[in-house]
Coordinates of N, CA, C and O in Angstrom, one line a residue:
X537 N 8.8 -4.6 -48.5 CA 7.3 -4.7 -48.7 C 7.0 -4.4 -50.2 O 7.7 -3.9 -51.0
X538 N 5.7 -5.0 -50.4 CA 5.7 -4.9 -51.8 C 4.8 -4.1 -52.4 O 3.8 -4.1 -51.7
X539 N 4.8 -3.5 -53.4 CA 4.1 -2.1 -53.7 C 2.5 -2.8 -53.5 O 2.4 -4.0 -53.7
X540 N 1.4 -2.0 -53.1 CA -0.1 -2.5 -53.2 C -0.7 -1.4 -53.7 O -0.4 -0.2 -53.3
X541 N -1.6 -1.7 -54.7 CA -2.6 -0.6 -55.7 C -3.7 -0.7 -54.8 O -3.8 -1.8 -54.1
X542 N -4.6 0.6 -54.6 CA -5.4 1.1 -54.0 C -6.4 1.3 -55.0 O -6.0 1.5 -56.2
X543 N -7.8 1.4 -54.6 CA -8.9 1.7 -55.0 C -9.9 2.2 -54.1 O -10.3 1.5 -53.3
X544 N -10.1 3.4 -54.3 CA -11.3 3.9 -53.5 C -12.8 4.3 -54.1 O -12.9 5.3 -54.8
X545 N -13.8 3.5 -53.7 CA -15.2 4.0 -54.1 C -16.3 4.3 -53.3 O -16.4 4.1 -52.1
X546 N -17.5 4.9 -54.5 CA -18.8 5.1 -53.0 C -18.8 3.8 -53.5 O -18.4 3.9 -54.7
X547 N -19.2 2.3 -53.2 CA -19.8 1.2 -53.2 C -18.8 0.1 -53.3 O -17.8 0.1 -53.9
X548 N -19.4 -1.0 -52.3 CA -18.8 -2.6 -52.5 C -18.5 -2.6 -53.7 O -17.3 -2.5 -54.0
X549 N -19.6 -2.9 -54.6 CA -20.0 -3.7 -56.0 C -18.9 -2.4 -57.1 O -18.4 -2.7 -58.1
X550 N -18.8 -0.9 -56.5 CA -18.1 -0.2 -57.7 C -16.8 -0.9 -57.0 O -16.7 -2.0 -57.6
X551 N -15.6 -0.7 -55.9 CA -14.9 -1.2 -55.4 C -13.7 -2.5 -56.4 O -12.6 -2.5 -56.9
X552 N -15.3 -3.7 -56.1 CA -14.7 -4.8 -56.8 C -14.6 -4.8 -58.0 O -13.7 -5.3 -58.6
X553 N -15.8 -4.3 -58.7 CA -15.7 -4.2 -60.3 C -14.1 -2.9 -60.9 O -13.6 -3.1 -62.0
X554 N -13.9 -2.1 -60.3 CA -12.7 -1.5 -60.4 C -11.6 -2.4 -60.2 O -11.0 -2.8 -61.2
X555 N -11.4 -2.8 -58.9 CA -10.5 -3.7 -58.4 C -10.1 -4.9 -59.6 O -9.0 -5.1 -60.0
X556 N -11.6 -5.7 -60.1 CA -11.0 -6.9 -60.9 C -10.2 -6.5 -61.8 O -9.1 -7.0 -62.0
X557 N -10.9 -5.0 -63.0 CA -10.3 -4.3 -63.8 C -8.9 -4.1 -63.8 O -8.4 -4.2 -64.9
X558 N -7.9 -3.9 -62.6 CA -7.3 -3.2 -62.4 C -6.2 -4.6 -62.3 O -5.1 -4.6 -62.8
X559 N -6.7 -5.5 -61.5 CA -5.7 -6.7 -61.6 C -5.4 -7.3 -63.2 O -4.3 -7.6 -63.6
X560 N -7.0 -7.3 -64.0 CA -6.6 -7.7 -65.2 C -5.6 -7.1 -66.2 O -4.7 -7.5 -67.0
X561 N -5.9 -6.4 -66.0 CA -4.6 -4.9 -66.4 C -3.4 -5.0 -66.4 O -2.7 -4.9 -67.4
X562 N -3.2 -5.3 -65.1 CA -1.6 -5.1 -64.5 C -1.6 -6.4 -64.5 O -0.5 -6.5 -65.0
X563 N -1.9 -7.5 -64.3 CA -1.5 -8.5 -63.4 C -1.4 -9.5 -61.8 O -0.9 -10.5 -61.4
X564 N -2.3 -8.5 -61.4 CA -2.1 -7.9 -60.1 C -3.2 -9.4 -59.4 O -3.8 -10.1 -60.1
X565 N -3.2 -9.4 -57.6 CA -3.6 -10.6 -57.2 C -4.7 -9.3 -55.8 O -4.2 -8.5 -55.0
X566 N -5.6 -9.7 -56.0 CA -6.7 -9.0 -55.0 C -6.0 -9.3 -53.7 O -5.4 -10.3 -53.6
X567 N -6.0 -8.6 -53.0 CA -5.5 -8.5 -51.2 C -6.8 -8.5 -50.4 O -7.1 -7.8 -49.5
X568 N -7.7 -9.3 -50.8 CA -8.7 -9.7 -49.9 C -10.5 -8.7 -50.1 O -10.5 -7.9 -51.1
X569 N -11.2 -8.7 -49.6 CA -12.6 -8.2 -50.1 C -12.5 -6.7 -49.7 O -12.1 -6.3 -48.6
X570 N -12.9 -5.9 -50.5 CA -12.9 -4.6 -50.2 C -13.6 -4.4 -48.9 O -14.6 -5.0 -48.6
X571 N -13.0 -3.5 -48.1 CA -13.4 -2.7 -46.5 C -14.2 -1.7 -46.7 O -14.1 -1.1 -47.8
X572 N -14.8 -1.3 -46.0 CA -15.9 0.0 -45.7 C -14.6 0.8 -44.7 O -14.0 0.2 -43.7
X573 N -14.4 2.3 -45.3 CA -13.4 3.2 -44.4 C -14.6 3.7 -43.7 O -15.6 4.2 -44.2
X574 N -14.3 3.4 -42.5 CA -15.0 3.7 -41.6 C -14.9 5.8 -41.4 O -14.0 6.6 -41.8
X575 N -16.0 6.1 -40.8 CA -16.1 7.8 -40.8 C -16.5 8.1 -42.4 O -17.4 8.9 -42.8
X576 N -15.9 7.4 -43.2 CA -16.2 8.3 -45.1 C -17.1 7.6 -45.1 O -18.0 7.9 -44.3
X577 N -17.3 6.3 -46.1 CA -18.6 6.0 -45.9 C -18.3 5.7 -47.4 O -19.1 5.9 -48.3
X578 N -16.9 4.9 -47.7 CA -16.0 4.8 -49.1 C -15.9 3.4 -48.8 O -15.9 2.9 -47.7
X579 N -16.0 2.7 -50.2 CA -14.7 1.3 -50.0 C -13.9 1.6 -50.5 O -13.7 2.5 -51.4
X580 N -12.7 0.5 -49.8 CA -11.4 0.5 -49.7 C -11.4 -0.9 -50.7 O -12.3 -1.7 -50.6
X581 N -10.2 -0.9 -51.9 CA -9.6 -2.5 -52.1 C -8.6 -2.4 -52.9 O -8.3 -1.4 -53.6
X582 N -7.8 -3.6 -52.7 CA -6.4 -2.9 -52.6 C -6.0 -4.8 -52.9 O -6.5 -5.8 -52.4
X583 N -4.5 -4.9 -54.3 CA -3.9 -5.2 -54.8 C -2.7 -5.3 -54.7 O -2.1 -4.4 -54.2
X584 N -1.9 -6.9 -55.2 CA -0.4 -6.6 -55.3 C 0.2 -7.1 -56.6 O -0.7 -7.1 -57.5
X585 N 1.3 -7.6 -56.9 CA 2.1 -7.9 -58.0 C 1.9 -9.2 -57.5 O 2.1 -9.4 -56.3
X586 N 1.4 -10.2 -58.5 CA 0.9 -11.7 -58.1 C 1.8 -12.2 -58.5 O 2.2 -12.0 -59.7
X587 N 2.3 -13.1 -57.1 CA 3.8 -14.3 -57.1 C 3.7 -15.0 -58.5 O 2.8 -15.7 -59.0
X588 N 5.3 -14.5 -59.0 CA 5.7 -15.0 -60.7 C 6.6 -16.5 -60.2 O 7.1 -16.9 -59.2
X589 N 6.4 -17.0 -61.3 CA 6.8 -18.6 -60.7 C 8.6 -18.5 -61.1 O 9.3 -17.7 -61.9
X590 N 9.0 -19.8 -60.0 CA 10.4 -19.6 -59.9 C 11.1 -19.9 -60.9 O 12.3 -19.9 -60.8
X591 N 10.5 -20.1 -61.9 CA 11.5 -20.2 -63.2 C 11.4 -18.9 -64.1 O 11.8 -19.0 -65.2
X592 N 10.7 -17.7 -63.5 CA 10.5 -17.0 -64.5 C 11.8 -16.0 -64.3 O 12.2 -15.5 -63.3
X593 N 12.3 -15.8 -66.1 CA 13.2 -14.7 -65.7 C 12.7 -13.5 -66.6 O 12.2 -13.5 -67.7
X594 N 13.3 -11.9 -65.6 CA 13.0 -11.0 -66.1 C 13.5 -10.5 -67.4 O 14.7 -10.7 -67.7
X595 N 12.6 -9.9 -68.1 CA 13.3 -8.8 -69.6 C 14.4 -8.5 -68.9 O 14.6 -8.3 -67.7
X596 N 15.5 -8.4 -70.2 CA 16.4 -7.5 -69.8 C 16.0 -5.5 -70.4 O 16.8 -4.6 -70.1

């Protein structure tokens, strides 16, 4: 499984605005529209390492 970055806020709009930040940063590929945690009353959004193409080779 592959590592996924977490973001938790009070709001959608804080959520995604974190979230884009966070992909542009790292690299990272959004895992779909931030969730409402149900009971908190938080969003949820959450990231992965975005598929590198097959020619790419790693630093050594």
């Amino acid at each position: 499984m592959a590592t996924v970055f977490t973001v938790l806020a009070d709001s959608e709009a804080d959520a995604t605005a974190d979230l884009t930040r966070l992909c542009e940063l790292l690299g990272l590929q959004p895992l779909g529209a931030p969730s409402l945690v149900l009971g908190r009353g938080r969003w949820l959004a959450r990231a992965a390492i975005a598929e590198r193409p097959a020619d790419f080779e790693q630093p050594a």
